[in-house]
Structures are given as structure tokens and as C-alpha cells.
Short mmCIF file of C-alpha atoms in Angstrom, two decimals:
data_model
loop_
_atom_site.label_atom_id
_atom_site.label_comp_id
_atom_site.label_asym_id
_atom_site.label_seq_id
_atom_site.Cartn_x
_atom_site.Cartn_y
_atom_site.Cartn_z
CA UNK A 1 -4.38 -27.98 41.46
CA UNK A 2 -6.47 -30.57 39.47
CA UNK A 3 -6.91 -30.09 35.70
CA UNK A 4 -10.90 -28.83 36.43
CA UNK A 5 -9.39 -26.97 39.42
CA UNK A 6 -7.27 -24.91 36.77
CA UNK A 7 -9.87 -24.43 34.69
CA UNK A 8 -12.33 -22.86 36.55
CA UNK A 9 -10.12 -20.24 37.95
CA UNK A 10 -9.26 -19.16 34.08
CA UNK A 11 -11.33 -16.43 32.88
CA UNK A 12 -11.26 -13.86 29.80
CA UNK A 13 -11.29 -10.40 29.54
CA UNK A 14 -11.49 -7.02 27.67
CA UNK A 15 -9.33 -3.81 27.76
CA UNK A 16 -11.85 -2.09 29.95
CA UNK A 17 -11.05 -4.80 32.65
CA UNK A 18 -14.34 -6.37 32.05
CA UNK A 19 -14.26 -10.49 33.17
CA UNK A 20 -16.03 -13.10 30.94
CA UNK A 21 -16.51 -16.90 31.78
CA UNK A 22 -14.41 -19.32 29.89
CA UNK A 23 -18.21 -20.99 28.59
CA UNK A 24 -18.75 -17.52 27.31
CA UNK A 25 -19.52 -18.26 23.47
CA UNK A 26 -18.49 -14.42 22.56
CA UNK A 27 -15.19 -14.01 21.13
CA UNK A 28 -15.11 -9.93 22.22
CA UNK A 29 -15.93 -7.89 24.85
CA UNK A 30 -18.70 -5.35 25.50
CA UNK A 31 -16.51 -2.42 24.96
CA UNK A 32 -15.75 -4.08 21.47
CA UNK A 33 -12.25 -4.62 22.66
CA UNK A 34 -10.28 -8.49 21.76
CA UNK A 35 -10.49 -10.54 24.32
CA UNK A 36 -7.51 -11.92 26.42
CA UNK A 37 -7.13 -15.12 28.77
CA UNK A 38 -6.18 -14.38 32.52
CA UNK A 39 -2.53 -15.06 33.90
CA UNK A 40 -1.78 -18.75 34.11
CA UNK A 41 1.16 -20.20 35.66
CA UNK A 42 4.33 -20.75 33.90
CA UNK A 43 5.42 -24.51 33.13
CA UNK A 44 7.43 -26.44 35.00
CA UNK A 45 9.83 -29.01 32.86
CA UNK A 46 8.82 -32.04 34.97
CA UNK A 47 5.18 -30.69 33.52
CA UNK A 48 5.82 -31.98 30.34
CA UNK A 49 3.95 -34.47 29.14
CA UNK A 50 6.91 -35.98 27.29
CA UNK A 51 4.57 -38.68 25.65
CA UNK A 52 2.60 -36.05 23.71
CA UNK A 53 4.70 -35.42 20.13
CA UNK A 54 2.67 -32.13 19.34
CA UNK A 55 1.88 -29.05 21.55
CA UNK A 56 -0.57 -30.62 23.46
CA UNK A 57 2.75 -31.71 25.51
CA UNK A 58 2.45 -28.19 26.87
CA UNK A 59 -1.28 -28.95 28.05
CA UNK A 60 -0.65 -28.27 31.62
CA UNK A 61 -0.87 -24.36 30.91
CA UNK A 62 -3.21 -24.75 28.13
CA UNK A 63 -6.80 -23.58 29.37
CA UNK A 64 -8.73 -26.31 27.24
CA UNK A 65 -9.53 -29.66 28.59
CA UNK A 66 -6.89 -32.28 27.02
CA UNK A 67 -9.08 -35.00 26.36
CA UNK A 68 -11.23 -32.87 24.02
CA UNK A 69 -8.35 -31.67 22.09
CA UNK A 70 -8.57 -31.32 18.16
CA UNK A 71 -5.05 -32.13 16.89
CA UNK A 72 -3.05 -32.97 13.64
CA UNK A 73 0.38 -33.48 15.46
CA UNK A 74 1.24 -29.52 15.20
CA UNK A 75 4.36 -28.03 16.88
CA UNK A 76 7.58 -29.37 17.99
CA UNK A 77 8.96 -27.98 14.71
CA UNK A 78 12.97 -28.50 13.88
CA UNK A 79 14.67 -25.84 15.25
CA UNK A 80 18.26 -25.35 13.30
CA UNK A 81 21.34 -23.54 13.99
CA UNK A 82 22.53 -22.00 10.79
CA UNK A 83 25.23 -19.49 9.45
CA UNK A 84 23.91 -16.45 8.69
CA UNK A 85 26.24 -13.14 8.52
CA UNK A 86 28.89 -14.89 9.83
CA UNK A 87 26.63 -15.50 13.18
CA UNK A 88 24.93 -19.03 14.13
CA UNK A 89 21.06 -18.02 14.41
CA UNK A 90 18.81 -20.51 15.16
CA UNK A 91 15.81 -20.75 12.66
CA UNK A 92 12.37 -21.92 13.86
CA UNK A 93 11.18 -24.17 10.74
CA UNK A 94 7.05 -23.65 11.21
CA UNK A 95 6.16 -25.20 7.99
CA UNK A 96 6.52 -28.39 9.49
CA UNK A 97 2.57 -27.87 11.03
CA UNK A 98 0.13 -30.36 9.09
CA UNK A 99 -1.18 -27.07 6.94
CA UNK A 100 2.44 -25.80 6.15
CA UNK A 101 2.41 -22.62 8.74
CA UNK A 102 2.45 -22.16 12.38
CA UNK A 103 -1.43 -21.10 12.31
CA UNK A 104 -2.19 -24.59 12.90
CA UNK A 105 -0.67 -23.93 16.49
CA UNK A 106 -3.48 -21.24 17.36
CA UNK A 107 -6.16 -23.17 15.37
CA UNK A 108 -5.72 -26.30 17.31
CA UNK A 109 -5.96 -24.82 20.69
CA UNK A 110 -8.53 -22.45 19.41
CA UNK A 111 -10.97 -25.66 17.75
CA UNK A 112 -10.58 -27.82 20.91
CA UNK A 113 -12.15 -24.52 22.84
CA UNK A 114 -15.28 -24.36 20.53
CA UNK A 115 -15.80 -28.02 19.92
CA UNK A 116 -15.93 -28.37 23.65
CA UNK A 117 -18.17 -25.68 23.81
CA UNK A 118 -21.02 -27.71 21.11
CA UNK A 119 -19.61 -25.46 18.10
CA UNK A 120 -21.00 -27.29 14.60
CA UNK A 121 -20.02 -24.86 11.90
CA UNK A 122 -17.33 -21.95 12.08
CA UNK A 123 -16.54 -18.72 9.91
CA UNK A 124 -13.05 -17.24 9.61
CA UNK A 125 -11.46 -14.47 7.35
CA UNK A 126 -8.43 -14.96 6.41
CA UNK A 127 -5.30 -13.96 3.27
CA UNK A 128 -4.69 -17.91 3.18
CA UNK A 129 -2.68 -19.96 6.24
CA UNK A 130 -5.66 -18.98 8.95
CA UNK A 131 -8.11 -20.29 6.48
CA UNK A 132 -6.23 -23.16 5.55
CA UNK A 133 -5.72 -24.06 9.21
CA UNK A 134 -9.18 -23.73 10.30
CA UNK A 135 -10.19 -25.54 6.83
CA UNK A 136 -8.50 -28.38 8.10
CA UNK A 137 -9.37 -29.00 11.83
CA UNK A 138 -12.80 -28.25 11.61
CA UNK A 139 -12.64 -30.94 8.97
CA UNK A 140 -10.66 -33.10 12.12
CA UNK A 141 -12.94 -32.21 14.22
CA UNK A 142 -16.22 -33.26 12.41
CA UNK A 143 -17.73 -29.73 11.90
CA UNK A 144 -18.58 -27.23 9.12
CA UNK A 145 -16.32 -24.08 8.29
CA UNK A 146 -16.60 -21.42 5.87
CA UNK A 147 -13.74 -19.10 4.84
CA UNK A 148 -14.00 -15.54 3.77
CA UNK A 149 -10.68 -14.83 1.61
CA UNK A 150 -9.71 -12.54 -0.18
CA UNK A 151 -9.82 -12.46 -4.12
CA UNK A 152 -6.63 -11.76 -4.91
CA UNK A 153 -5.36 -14.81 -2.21
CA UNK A 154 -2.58 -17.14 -3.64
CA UNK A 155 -4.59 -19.87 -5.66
CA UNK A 156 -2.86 -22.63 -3.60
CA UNK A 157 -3.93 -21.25 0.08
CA UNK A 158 -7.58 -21.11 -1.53
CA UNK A 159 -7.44 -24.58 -3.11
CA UNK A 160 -6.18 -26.21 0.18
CA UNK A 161 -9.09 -24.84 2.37
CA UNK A 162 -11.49 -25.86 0.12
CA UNK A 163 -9.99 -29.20 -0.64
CA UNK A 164 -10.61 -30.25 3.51
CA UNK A 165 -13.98 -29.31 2.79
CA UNK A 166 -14.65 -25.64 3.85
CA UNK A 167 -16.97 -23.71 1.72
CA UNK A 168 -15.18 -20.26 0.40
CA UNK A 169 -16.53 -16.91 -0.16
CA UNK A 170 -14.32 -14.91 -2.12
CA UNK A 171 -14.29 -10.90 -1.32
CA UNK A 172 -12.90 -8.12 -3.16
CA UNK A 173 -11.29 -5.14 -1.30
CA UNK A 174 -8.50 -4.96 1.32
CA UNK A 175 -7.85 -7.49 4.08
CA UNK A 176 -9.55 -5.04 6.42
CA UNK A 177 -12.51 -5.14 3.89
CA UNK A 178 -12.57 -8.95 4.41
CA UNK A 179 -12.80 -8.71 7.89
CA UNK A 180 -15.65 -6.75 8.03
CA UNK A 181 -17.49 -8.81 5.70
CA UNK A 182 -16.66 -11.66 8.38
CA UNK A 183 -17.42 -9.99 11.41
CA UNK A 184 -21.36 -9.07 9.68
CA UNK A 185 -21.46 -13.11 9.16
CA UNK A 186 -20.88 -13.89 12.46
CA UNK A 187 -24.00 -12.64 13.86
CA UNK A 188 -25.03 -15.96 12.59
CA UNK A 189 -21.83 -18.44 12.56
CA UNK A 190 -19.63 -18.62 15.42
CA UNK A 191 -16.24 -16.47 14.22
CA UNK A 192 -13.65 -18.44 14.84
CA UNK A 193 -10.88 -15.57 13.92
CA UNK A 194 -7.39 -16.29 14.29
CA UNK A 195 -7.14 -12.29 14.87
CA UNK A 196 -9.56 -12.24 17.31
CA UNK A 197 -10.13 -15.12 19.42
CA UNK A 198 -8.47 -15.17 22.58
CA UNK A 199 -7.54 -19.03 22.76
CA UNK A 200 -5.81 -18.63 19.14
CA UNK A 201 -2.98 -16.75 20.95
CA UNK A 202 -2.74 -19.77 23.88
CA UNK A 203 -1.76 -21.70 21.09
CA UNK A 204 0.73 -19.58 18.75
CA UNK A 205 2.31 -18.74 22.61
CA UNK A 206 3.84 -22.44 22.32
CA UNK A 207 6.32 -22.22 19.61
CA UNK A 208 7.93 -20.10 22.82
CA UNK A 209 7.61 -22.89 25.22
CA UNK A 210 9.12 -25.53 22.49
CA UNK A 211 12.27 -22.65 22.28
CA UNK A 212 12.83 -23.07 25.80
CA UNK A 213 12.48 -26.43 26.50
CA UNK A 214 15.05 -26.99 22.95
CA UNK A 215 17.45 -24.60 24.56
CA UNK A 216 18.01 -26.76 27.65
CA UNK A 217 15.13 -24.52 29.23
CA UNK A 218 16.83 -21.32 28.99
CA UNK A 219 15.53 -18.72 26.57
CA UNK A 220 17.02 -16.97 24.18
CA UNK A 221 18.54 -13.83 24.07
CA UNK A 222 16.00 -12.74 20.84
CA UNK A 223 13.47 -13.73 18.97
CA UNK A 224 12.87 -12.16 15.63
CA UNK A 225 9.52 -12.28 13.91
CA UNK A 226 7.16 -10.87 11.10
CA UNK A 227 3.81 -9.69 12.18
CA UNK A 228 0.94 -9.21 10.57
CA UNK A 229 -1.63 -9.30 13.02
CA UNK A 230 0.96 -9.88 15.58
CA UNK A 231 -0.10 -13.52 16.76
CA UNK A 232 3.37 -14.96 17.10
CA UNK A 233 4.59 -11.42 18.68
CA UNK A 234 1.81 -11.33 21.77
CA UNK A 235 2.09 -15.94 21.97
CA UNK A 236 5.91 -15.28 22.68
CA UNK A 237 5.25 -11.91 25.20
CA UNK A 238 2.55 -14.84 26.92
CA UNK A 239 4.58 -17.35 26.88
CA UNK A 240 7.81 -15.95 28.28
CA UNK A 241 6.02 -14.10 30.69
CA UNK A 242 4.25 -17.01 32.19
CA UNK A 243 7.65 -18.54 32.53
CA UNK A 244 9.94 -15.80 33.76
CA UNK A 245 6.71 -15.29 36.47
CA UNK A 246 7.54 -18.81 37.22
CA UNK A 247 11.32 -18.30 38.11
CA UNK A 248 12.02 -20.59 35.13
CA UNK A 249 13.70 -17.92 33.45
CA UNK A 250 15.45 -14.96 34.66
CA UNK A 251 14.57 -12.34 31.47
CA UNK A 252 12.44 -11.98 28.97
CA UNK A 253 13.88 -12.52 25.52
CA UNK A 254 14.27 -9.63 23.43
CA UNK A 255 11.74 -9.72 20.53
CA UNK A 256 12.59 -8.36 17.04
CA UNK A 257 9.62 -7.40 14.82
CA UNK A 258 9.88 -6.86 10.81
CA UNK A 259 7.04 -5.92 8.85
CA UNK A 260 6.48 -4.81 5.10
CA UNK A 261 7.25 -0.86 4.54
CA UNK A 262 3.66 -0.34 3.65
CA UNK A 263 2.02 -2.07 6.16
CA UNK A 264 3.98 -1.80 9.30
CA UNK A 265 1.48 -0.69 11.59
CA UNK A 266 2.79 -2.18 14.49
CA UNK A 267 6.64 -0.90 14.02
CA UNK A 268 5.26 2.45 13.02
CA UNK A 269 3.37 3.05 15.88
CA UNK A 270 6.71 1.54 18.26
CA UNK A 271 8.42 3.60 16.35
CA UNK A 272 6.19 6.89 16.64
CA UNK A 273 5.63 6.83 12.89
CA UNK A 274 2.87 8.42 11.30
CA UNK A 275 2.17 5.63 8.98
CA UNK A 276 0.18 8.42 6.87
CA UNK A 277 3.52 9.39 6.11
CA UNK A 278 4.69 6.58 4.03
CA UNK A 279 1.52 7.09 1.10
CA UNK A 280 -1.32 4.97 -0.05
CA UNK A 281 -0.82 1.67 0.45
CA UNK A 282 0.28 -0.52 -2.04
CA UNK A 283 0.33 -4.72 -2.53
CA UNK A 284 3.55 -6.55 -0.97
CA UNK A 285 4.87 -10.08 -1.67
CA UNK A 286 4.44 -11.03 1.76
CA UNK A 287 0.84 -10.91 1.94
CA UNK A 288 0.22 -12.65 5.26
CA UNK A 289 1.59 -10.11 7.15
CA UNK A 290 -0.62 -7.10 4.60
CA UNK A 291 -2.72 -6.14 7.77
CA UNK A 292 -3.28 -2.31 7.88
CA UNK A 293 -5.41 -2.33 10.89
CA UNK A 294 -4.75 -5.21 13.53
CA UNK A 295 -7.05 -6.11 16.42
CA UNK A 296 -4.41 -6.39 18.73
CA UNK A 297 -2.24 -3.70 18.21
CA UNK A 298 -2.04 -2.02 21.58
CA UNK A 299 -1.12 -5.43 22.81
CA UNK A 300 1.26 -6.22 19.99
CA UNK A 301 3.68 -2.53 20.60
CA UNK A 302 3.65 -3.47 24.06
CA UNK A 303 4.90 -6.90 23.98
CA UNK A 304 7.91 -5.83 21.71
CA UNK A 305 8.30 -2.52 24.33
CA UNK A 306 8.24 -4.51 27.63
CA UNK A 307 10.61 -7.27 26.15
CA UNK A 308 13.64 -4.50 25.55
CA UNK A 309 13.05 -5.36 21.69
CA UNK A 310 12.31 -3.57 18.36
CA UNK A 311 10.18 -3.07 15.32
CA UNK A 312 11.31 -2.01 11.46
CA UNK A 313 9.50 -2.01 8.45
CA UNK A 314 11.76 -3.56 5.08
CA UNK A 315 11.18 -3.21 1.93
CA UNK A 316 10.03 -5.44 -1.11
CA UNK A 317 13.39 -5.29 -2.41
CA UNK A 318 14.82 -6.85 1.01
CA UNK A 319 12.13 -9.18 1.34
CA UNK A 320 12.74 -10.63 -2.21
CA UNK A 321 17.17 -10.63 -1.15
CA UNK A 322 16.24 -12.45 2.29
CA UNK A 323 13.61 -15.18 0.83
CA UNK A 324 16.86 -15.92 -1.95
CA UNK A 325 19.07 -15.91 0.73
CA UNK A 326 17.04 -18.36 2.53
CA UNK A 327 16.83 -20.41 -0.40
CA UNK A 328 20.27 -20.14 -0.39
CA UNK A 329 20.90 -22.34 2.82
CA UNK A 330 18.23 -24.70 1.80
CA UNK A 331 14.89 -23.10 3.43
CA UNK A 332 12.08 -22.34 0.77
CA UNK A 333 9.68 -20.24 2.38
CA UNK A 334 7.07 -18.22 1.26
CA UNK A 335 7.73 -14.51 1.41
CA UNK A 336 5.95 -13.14 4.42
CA UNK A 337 8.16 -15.56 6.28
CA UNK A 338 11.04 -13.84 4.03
CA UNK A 339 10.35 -10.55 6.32
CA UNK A 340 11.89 -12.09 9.65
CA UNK A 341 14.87 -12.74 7.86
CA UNK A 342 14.72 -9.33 6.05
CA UNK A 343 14.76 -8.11 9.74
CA UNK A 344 16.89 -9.78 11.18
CA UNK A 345 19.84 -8.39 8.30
CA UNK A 346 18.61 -4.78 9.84
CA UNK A 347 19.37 -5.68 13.71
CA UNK A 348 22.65 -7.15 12.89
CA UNK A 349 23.64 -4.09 10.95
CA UNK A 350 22.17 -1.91 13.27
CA UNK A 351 24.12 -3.67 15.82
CA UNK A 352 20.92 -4.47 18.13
CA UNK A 353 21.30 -8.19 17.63
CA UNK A 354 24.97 -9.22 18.85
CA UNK A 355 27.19 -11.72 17.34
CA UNK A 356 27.51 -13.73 20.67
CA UNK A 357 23.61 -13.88 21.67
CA UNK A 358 21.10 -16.79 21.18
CA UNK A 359 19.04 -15.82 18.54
CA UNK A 360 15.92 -17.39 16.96
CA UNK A 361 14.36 -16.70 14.06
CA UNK A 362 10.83 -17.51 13.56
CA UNK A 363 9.96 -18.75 9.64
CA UNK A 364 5.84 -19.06 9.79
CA UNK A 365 4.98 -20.91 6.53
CA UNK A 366 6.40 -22.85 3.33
CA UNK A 367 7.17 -21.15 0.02
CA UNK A 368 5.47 -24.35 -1.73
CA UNK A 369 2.38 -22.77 -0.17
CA UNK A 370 2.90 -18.91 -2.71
CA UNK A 371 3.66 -20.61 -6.16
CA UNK A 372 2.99 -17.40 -8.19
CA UNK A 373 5.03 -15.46 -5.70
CA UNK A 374 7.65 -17.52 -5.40
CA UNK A 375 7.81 -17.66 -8.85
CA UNK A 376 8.12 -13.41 -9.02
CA UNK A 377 11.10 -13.96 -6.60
CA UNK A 378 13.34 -16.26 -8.72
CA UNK A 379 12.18 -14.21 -12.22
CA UNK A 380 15.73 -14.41 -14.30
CA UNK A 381 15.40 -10.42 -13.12
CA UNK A 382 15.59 -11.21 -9.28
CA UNK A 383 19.33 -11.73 -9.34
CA UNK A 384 20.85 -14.70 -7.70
CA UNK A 385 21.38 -15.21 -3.82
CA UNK A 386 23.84 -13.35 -1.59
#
């Protein structure tokens, strides 16, 4: 099958089963649902396109035309084997994406779809890395953005967007509150939403694809993550299932989700939580993943359920121990990427994770990136590393 031949049999749809063209400008269906890209086939490794340094290397099951591509050189992040509990885990260094997080994955894939589509300007909501990311290929890509954050985002996240050029509305309220304000915009901007659009997820489903192919193409045994919106949760559940539906693999990794205590939506529901139960919400450190209402959520519990996995919410105290500890072993990340870690200290102790499996953890953006919140961690207060 050519490149156009590939193409045109790629379609989108909606939870009611509803199909969309891929020239479809809308970015959700008419039942309101997100919208989702039709199977593709799984990559083969002679597929590779071992002359691309960046995700675009994947392009064969990428459904955006190559030569129209927006890119900055994201993926192919470090992956490194470290001690951690006595256990070698393998930690997936993200911050090494041109904005310092691994939104630049979904961004990419998700710009090349609307330039090619004649897109000029594009709105997105977002806490800070989304914003960022979009900030700074539309500014690749020749077009306008403008970013709806909210107020109390980390001064640094805000400056960066608006230093590639975006212009930035600033929104009081919760992240939810944001969104809305975003969603009323895009009646007249094209929304290009990291939580909604459907080719944002083609792209975050690579950092999988770049585990395999670093693992001698052979997946891991588990992959543990912090979701917010659960991006990185549904890429991976894409990714490996394109594969393992392509007889490169024979199982689906297991996938390990943390969250913060008050807003773990997605374990809570995997969980059968009320998350009424846990009290009024209140601010976390790691506010990339403070989402109390994600688009995808359905999708999200799923993924971890058909993958054999689990979900667990930690709390701030853990978060603040795991971003030390990380610290510790040389990895300064900011603290939402602190909840992975956070996690994975519950699934070894719960025993879920073994001491013997392959296991990746997934670390989605750079402490340099959360100043102030970085600088809450290390207060003389904090304590020192484990």
C-alpha cells in the first residue's frame, strides 16, 4: 500500500460509531463524543525510516502525509536503566522534546494534520506544556496560536508560550473552567486541543514505538505513567495494540497509572471509587495532571483494564518524596512527572510490579520548567532524599 493508498483508507470516529473523513476540519463528533483515528497497521522494524532522528521515523503508521510534517526534532528521548528499590527500571527521559515535555510528540503530529488541512491560526487550553508545545510549532509552522491558560499557571510555562509568539488569555477558575472558555472560542478559531484532537494521541502513541524498537523490539513487561488527561495512557494502549495486532509482539505491556489523590479520576473510576468520596478538591504540586473531568476517560480506564494494569492515586506528600528521590539519581523533573515515580514506589510495594520484569517509567516534562514548585519541594522543610 502506497503512502496516499494508506491514507485514504484512514478515517475518524465518535463513540456512537459515527465515521468522519480525515479532511473533516471538526475535531468532535455529532454525539459530542472525542474523536478517535481508525485501526492502522502495526510497524514493521524494516519500516523504519532509520534516517529520520525524531518521530517522524515512525511515519509509516502515522496518518499525516510526511512531507508536510511540522517538526522540531521531538522523540527518540534517552531511555536509562537506573536503580531504583533495589530493581533496574528503565526511565523514559521526555524532557528531552524541543519544549521540555513529551506534548511536543502529540503537537507535532497534531500541527502537520491542520497545516495540511490550510489551518492559519489555532486556539488551545492548556495548565502550561500543551500550550507551550502548540506555542512553539505553530510558530514552526508559520501560523497564529492563542493559548487559554490558566491564572494560577507556573510563570515559566506562560512566559515560554508567549515568548514563540502565541498571544495568551489568562482565565480564572479550574482547569475544567478553562476548557470551557476554549471550547466557546473555537466556534471561531480552529481548537487545536491536545485533550481533544484525535491526531494528538497518534503522536503521544510513539514514545511506545521508540520503547520497543530500544528494547530490541520487544516490549516491556510495564509501563508506568501519570495521567492527567490520559494522553500518554490511550498513545501506549494505540501503540501496543497496533503492534501486538501485527504479530510484532506477543502481549500487551502492563500499564501502571498514578494520579494525584484529589484528582484521580481515571484510577477512581478503575478502581470503582466514588471520587465524591475523597472531598472538595484542593490544588496539587503536580498541576499537569489537575484534570477533574477528562475527555477521554472511558477510553483512558479501558486502556489500563485491557492491558492487565492498574491505577492509584498518591499523595502530595509522596509526590514531593519521589520528585527528591529523583533528584536524587540525577533527574530534575517537575512534579507532575514526580507522580509516575510516586506510583511506581506503590506497585513495587504492592508487589504488582516484580523485581525481574522490564519496566519503564515514563517522566513527561523538566523540573526547570515549575521554578516556584520546585522551589516548595526542596524548602529546608521538605527533608532530604531517600
Amino acid at each position: 500500500m502506497t503512502a496516499e493508498q494508506h491514507l485514504d483508507a484512514v478515517g475518524l470516529y465518535d463513540r456512537s460509531g459515527q465515521r468522519y473523513s480525515l479532511d473533516d476540519p471538526r475535531w468532535r463528533g455529532e454525539d459530542g463524543s472525542p474523536l478517535a483515528v481508525s485501526a492502522l497497521p502495526g510497524l514493521r522494524p524494516e519500516q523504519i525510516d532509520t534516517v529520520e532522528r525524531s518521530l517522524w521515523r515512525y511515519h509509516a503508521v502515522l496518518p499525516v502525509p510526511f512531507d508536510r510534517r511540522v517538526s522540531l526534532g521531538e522523540g527518540c528521548t534517552p531511555m536509562v536503566p537506573l536503580e531504583w528499590g533495589g530493581r533496574r527500571v528503565h526511565f523514559k527521559l521526555e524532557w528531552f522534546n524541543p519544549t521540555s515535555s513529551f506534548k511536543d510528540r502529540g503537537v507535532s503530529v497534531m500541527m502537520s494534520h491542520l497545516v495540511a488541512h490550510g489551518v492559519d491560526r489555532v486556539l488551545e487550553d492548556s495548565s502550561g506544556n500543551g500550550g507551550a508545545a502548540v506555542a512553539a510549532y505553530a510558530a514552526a509552522a508559520g501560523i497564529r496560536a492563542k493559548i487559554i491558560v490558566p491564572a494560577a499557571t507556573s510563570a515559566a510555562k506562560i512566559l515560554q508560550a508567549r515568548a514563540y509568539g502565541a498571544e495568551i488569555e489568562l482565565v480564572g477558575g479550574t482547569r475544567d473552567e478553562v476548557s470551557d472558555e476554549a471550547i466557546r472560542q473555537s466556534e471561531r478559531i480552529p481548537y487545536a486541543s491536545h485533550n481533544w484532537h484525535p491526531m494528538f494521541l497518534q503522536g503521544t502513541k510513539t514514545v511506545a514505538y521508540e520503547m520497543w524498537e530500544s528494547l530490541g523490539f520487544t516490549a516491556p513487561d510495564n509501563v508506568v505513567l501519570v495521567a492527567g488527561a490520559g494522553s500518554n495512557v490511550i498513545g501506549c494502549d494505540l501503540a501496543f495494540g497496533e503492534l501486538l495486532a501485527a504479530g510484532q509482539i506477543d502481549r500487551r505491556p502492563r500499564l501502571f497509572v498514578g494520579q494525584p489523590e484529589h484528582w484521580a479520576t481515571i484510577a477512581d473510576t478503575f478502581n470503582r471509587i466514588d471520587p465524591a468520596g475523597r472531598g472538595e478538591r484542593v490544588p496539587t504540586i503536580a498541576e499537569g495532571a489537575s484534570i477533574a473531568h477528562p475527555v477521554r476517560l472511558p477510553e483512558a480506564v479501558e486502556a489500563i483494564r485491557r492491558s492487565g494494569g492498574a491505577a492509584c492515586a498518591v499523595s502530595e506528600a509522596q509526590i514531593h518524596a519521589a520528585v527528591r528521590a529523583l533528584s536524587a539519581r540525577g533527574l530534575y523533573v517537575e512534579p507532575t512527572s514526580g507522580v509516575a515515580a510516586a506510583a511506581l514506589d506503590h506497585f513495587l510495594a504492592s508487589g504488582q510490579i516484580a523485581p525481574d520484569e522490564t519496566t519503564v517509567v515514563v517522566l513527561t516534562g523538566a523540573g526547570l520548567k515549575s521554578a516556584e514548585k520546585m522551589a516548595a519541594v526542596f524548602a529546608p522543610e521538605s527533608g532530604s532524599a531517600r
